[in-house]
Amino acid sequence: MNIPEWLKPVTYGVVIGAVAVSTVGFSWGGWVTGGGAAKMANAQSHDEVIAALVPVCVSLSQADTERAAKLAKIRETSAYQRRNVLMETGWATVPGSDSSDRDLAQACLAALELDKS
């Protein structure tokens, strides 16, 4: 079988162009793989769930009869340990769950604005 001489440069051009387009698309074009898209979707849904549960945490803190003592304990704790102390109060425990959520505790600390009050 005789292959025309002009087909060889065309084939090289197509291959090099495909590699160039793929490289530019994935690095600058915003293209992502299915696995990367799944990771981004999971992270976004986790953040949205935490944001939806912050009002639950705040209402649990407002309904607590020992709120003043617990807030005082949180305030006198160093800033990097406050999340653990808030988790011990039970305010970051989602109803129906047995354990506190660290991300919810951090978001709840921000919503309680302990340093401003």
XYZ file of N, CA, C and O in Angstrom:
468
model
N 0.841 -1.170 0.000
C 0.000 0.000 0.000
C 0.890 1.238 0.000
O 1.821 1.341 0.783
N 0.594 2.117 -0.891
C 1.361 3.345 -1.006
C 0.669 4.459 -0.228
O -0.495 4.771 -0.461
N 1.433 5.050 0.703
C 0.912 6.173 1.491
C 1.441 7.447 0.849
O 2.644 7.578 0.608
N 0.536 8.419 0.568
C 0.998 9.654 -0.058
C 2.008 10.378 0.852
O 1.917 10.334 2.075
N 2.953 11.033 0.244
C 4.017 11.732 0.975
C 3.466 12.905 1.805
O 3.993 13.209 2.867
N 2.431 13.545 1.378
C 1.869 14.685 2.093
C 1.134 14.283 3.371
O 0.854 15.120 4.229
N 0.805 12.996 3.541
C 0.046 12.541 4.710
C 0.898 12.526 5.987
O 0.384 12.742 7.085
N 2.188 12.330 5.846
C 3.068 12.266 7.010
C 3.106 13.599 7.780
O 2.909 13.618 8.995
N 3.325 14.751 7.159
C 3.312 16.019 7.904
C 1.934 16.354 8.484
O 1.817 16.922 9.576
N 0.878 15.974 7.785
C -0.477 16.220 8.293
C -0.705 15.418 9.571
O -1.243 15.919 10.556
N -0.275 14.168 9.579
C -0.435 13.312 10.756
C 0.345 13.878 11.938
O -0.163 13.943 13.054
N 1.599 14.294 11.690
C 2.389 14.907 12.757
C 1.726 16.182 13.280
O 1.693 16.440 14.479
N 1.194 16.971 12.396
C 0.522 18.200 12.805
C -0.701 17.938 13.662
O -0.952 18.628 14.644
N -1.476 16.925 13.274
C -2.672 16.578 14.049
C -2.285 16.104 15.447
O -2.881 16.505 16.451
N -1.269 15.248 15.536
C -0.843 14.721 16.840
C -0.283 15.834 17.720
O -0.654 15.969 18.893
N 0.598 16.657 17.164
C 1.185 17.758 17.938
C 0.108 18.763 18.342
O 0.088 19.268 19.462
N -0.835 19.047 17.468
C -1.934 19.967 17.794
C -2.811 19.425 18.898
O -3.226 20.165 19.803
N -3.095 18.123 18.868
C -3.925 17.518 19.911
C -3.233 17.595 21.269
O -3.856 17.899 22.288
N -1.937 17.335 21.291
C -1.170 17.423 22.541
C -1.152 18.860 23.052
O -1.338 19.125 24.241
N -0.944 19.818 22.152
C -0.901 21.226 22.548
C -2.253 21.695 23.084
O -2.325 22.373 24.116
N -3.328 21.332 22.406
C -4.665 21.742 22.854
C -4.992 21.121 24.208
O -5.534 21.786 25.102
N -4.632 19.858 24.399
C -4.887 19.202 25.687
C -4.089 19.849 26.807
O -4.605 20.076 27.905
N -2.830 20.150 26.541
C -1.988 20.785 27.552
C -2.531 22.149 27.946
O -2.644 22.470 29.131
N -2.855 22.958 26.970
C -3.390 24.290 27.256
C -4.757 24.190 27.932
O -5.047 24.922 28.885
N -5.584 23.276 27.501
C -6.922 23.140 28.075
C -6.902 22.737 29.538
O -7.634 23.290 30.363
N -6.055 21.781 29.890
C -6.012 21.328 31.277
C -5.241 22.272 32.187
O -5.539 22.374 33.371
N -4.255 22.988 31.650
C -3.486 23.867 32.519
C -4.099 25.266 32.639
O -4.136 25.827 33.736
N -4.585 25.842 31.560
C -5.127 27.199 31.606
C -6.603 27.283 31.267
O -7.261 28.264 31.596
N -7.126 26.295 30.590
C -8.495 26.369 30.095
C -9.563 26.001 31.101
O -10.744 26.163 30.836
N -9.159 25.470 32.246
C -10.145 25.119 33.253
C -10.739 23.736 33.089
O -11.683 23.382 33.775
N -10.191 22.946 32.193
C -10.690 21.587 32.033
C -10.290 20.774 33.255
O -9.222 20.964 33.818
N -11.147 19.866 33.684
C -10.834 18.975 34.798
C -11.241 17.552 34.436
O -12.109 17.340 33.589
N -10.635 16.605 35.119
C -11.004 15.213 34.911
C -12.238 14.899 35.748
O -12.649 15.692 36.603
N -12.809 13.759 35.540
C -13.976 13.357 36.321
C -13.657 13.245 37.799
O -14.454 13.622 38.661
N -12.475 12.739 38.128
C -12.065 12.624 39.528
C -11.890 13.981 40.180
O -12.277 14.193 41.334
N -11.304 14.929 39.448
C -11.133 16.285 39.976
C -12.469 16.978 40.191
O -12.669 17.688 41.184
N -13.393 16.773 39.273
C -14.726 17.364 39.414
C -15.459 16.765 40.611
O -16.153 17.478 41.346
N -15.285 15.471 40.841
C -15.934 14.827 41.989
C -15.367 15.361 43.297
O -16.119 15.600 44.258
N -14.054 15.568 43.354
C -13.446 16.131 44.571
C -13.973 17.539 44.852
O -14.278 17.884 45.993
N -14.073 18.354 43.797
C -14.577 19.715 43.974
C -16.040 19.701 44.414
O -16.448 20.487 45.275
N -16.834 18.808 43.856
C -18.246 18.722 44.232
C -18.407 18.264 45.667
O -19.248 18.794 46.408
N -17.606 17.297 46.091
C -17.677 16.834 47.478
C -17.272 17.929 48.451
O -17.902 18.101 49.501
N -16.220 18.665 48.130
C -15.781 19.754 49.002
C -16.840 20.846 49.093
O -17.123 21.361 50.185
N -17.447 21.189 47.975
C -18.465 22.230 47.979
C -19.704 21.781 48.751
O -20.277 22.555 49.518
N -20.121 20.544 48.584
C -21.304 20.071 49.303
C -21.029 19.993 50.799
O -21.909 20.307 51.612
N -19.810 19.612 51.186
C -19.455 19.585 52.612
C -19.534 20.990 53.204
O -20.086 21.189 54.294
N -18.986 21.971 52.494
C -19.037 23.354 52.965
C -20.471 23.856 53.087
O -20.808 24.577 54.037
N -21.328 23.487 52.147
C -22.725 23.927 52.190
C -23.481 23.279 53.351
O -24.317 23.922 53.991
N -23.189 22.016 53.630
C -23.835 21.340 54.756
C -23.411 21.992 56.069
O -24.243 22.234 56.950
N -22.133 22.287 56.198
C -21.644 22.950 57.408
C -22.316 24.317 57.557
O -22.761 24.683 58.648
N -22.415 25.063 56.479
C -23.060 26.381 56.534
C -24.529 26.260 56.927
O -25.067 27.112 57.639
N -25.182 25.196 56.493
C -26.589 25.004 56.844
C -26.759 24.591 58.307
O -27.813 24.849 58.899
N -25.739 23.975 58.889
C -25.844 23.504 60.270
C -25.392 24.531 61.308
O -25.612 24.332 62.501
N -24.766 25.611 60.881
C -24.321 26.638 61.830
C -25.488 27.213 62.629
O -25.371 27.374 63.851
N -26.650 27.514 62.032
C -27.764 28.007 62.844
C -28.216 26.998 63.908
O -28.674 27.391 64.986
N -28.078 25.705 63.636
C -28.419 24.689 64.634
C -27.472 24.806 65.818
O -27.892 24.765 66.983
N -26.193 24.962 65.543
C -25.194 25.103 66.600
C -25.455 26.354 67.431
O -25.411 26.320 68.664
N -25.752 27.448 66.772
C -26.016 28.697 67.492
C -27.279 28.577 68.336
O -27.310 29.024 69.489
N -28.310 27.942 67.807
C -29.542 27.792 68.596
C -29.339 26.835 69.767
O -29.922 27.033 70.832
N -28.511 25.810 69.604
C -28.188 24.936 70.735
C -27.452 25.705 71.823
O -27.695 25.487 73.015
N -26.578 26.609 71.406
C -25.852 27.400 72.402
C -26.789 28.369 73.120
O -26.651 28.595 74.318
N -27.759 28.924 72.393
C -28.689 29.859 73.020
C -29.672 29.166 73.946
O -30.143 29.750 74.912
N -29.964 27.905 73.665
C -30.916 27.170 74.495
C -30.258 26.515 75.708
O -30.960 26.035 76.597
N -28.945 26.514 75.746
C -28.223 25.871 76.847
C -28.361 26.701 78.123
O -28.136 27.905 78.126
N -28.720 26.037 79.216
C -28.895 26.749 80.491
C -27.558 27.165 81.095
O -27.507 28.116 81.867
N -26.487 26.498 80.726
C -25.159 26.827 81.241
C -24.341 27.610 80.216
O -23.118 27.554 80.197
N -25.030 28.350 79.376
C -24.390 29.054 78.266
C -23.317 30.027 78.740
O -22.220 30.054 78.205
N -23.605 30.820 79.750
C -22.647 31.832 80.198
C -21.357 31.191 80.694
O -20.252 31.661 80.373
N -21.467 30.127 81.448
C -20.272 29.457 81.968
C -19.466 28.823 80.838
O -18.228 28.882 80.826
N -20.159 28.219 79.888
C -19.461 27.573 78.775
C -18.788 28.607 77.878
O -17.668 28.397 77.406
N -19.465 29.739 77.638
C -18.850 30.792 76.828
C -17.632 31.374 77.534
O -16.624 31.689 76.898
N -17.716 31.519 78.854
C -16.567 32.021 79.606
C -15.395 31.051 79.514
O -14.239 31.468 79.358
N -15.684 29.769 79.586
C -14.618 28.764 79.464
C -13.989 28.805 78.077
O -12.770 28.709 77.940
N -14.822 28.992 77.054
C -14.297 29.074 75.688
C -13.440 30.328 75.523
O -12.372 30.292 74.921
N -13.892 31.442 76.074
C -13.151 32.701 75.943
C -11.787 32.636 76.631
O -10.827 33.206 76.143
N -11.706 31.989 77.762
C -10.436 31.958 78.487
C -9.474 30.900 77.947
O -8.326 30.853 78.340
N -9.936 30.091 77.023
C -9.083 29.100 76.380
C -8.308 29.770 75.254
O -8.793 30.708 74.636
N -7.096 29.290 75.002
C -6.302 29.860 73.912
C -7.023 29.642 72.575
O -7.793 28.702 72.417
N -6.728 30.512 71.635
C -7.470 30.544 70.373
C -7.395 29.230 69.606
O -8.362 28.817 68.981
N -6.266 28.540 69.653
C -6.141 27.322 68.861
C -6.789 26.116 69.520
O -6.917 25.070 68.908
N -7.245 26.246 70.787
C -7.925 25.143 71.461
C -9.426 25.395 71.640
O -10.134 24.548 72.177
N -9.892 26.522 71.206
C -11.308 26.857 71.391
C -12.238 25.885 70.681
O -13.308 25.561 71.178
N -11.829 25.426 69.528
C -12.678 24.488 68.791
C -12.904 23.216 69.603
O -14.022 22.714 69.685
N -11.855 22.703 70.227
C -12.002 21.489 71.036
C -12.911 21.723 72.235
O -13.718 20.862 72.596
N -12.800 22.891 72.863
C -13.653 23.196 74.014
C -15.105 23.328 73.573
O -16.013 22.848 74.254
N -15.334 23.947 72.423
C -16.704 24.058 71.913
C -17.264 22.685 71.574
O -18.440 22.417 71.806
N -16.428 21.794 71.074
C -16.887 20.436 70.782
C -17.293 19.715 72.065
O -18.225 18.923 72.069
N -16.610 20.002 73.173
C -16.947 19.384 74.449
C -18.291 19.884 74.988
O -18.952 19.173 75.743
N -18.707 21.082 74.602
C -19.990 21.603 75.079
C -21.170 20.854 74.485
O -22.255 20.871 75.047
N -20.955 20.240 73.322
C -22.030 19.516 72.653
C -22.797 20.353 71.645
O -23.695 19.850 70.979
N -22.435 21.598 71.509
C -23.141 22.464 70.574
C -22.842 22.091 69.123
O -23.655 22.358 68.241
N -21.683 21.493 68.870
C -21.292 21.131 67.510
C -21.688 19.699 67.168
O -21.241 19.153 66.177
N -22.534 19.111 67.988
C -23.021 17.769 67.712
C -24.352 17.882 66.978
O -25.308 18.461 67.493
N -24.393 17.340 65.800
C -25.601 17.395 64.989
C -26.652 16.481 65.620
O -26.328 15.372 66.047
N -27.886 16.930 65.720
C -28.925 16.055 66.264
C -28.980 14.733 65.501
O -29.000 14.700 64.285
N -28.937 13.634 66.253
C -28.930 12.316 65.651
C -27.531 11.747 65.504
O -27.363 10.610 65.085
N -26.520 12.515 65.860
C -25.137 12.055 65.763
C -24.583 11.841 67.167
O -25.044 12.432 68.136
N -23.558 10.995 67.256
C -22.958 10.711 68.555
C -21.735 11.563 68.843
O -21.344 11.703 70.000
N -21.123 12.121 67.824
C -19.890 12.873 68.027
C -19.997 14.266 67.415
O -20.810 14.521 66.541
N -19.138 15.137 67.902
C -19.101 16.510 67.400
C -18.330 16.573 66.100
O -17.457 15.750 65.837
N -18.640 17.563 65.290
C -17.975 17.770 64.011
C -16.997 18.929 64.146
O -17.373 20.020 64.576
N -15.734 18.700 63.774
C -14.697 19.721 63.916
C -14.954 20.941 63.024
O -14.774 22.076 63.453
N -15.370 20.695 61.795
C -15.631 21.812 60.881
C -16.833 22.633 61.334
O -16.828 23.860 61.242
N -17.843 21.956 61.844
C -19.012 22.669 62.369
C -18.625 23.487 63.588
O -19.093 24.611 63.761
N -17.767 22.944 64.439
C -17.318 23.682 65.626
C -16.567 24.945 65.217
O -16.767 26.012 65.812
N -15.720 24.841 64.201
C -14.971 26.018 63.744
C -15.910 27.072 63.171
O -15.768 28.266 63.447
N -16.886 26.648 62.393
C -17.843 27.596 61.820
C -18.726 28.201 62.911
O -19.089 29.380 62.850
N -19.062 27.405 63.903
C -19.890 27.901 65.002
C -19.128 28.935 65.823
O -19.707 29.916 66.284
N -17.834 28.714 66.022
C -17.019 29.710 66.734
C -17.055 31.052 66.013
O -17.174 32.100 66.642
N -16.953 30.996 64.698
C -17.002 32.230 63.915
C -18.371 32.894 64.036
O -18.478 34.124 64.122
N -19.442 32.092 64.070
C -20.788 32.659 64.155
C -21.081 33.226 65.538
O -21.829 34.197 65.662
N -20.485 32.650 66.565
C -20.729 33.144 67.929
C -20.011 34.453 68.203
O -20.396 35.194 69.103
N -18.979 34.757 67.412
C -18.226 36.016 67.523
C -17.810 36.269 68.975
O -18.145 37.290 69.572
N -17.058 35.355 69.537
C -16.650 35.452 70.936
C -15.747 36.629 71.219
O -15.797 37.202 72.298
N -14.911 36.983 70.284
C -13.982 38.090 70.507
C -14.647 39.457 70.449
O -14.153 40.426 71.005
N -15.793 39.551 69.768
C -16.472 40.841 69.633
C -17.382 41.160 70.804
O -17.701 42.293 71.057
N -17.833 40.117 71.509
C -18.768 40.392 72.611
C -18.067 40.477 73.937
O -16.950 40.183 74.136
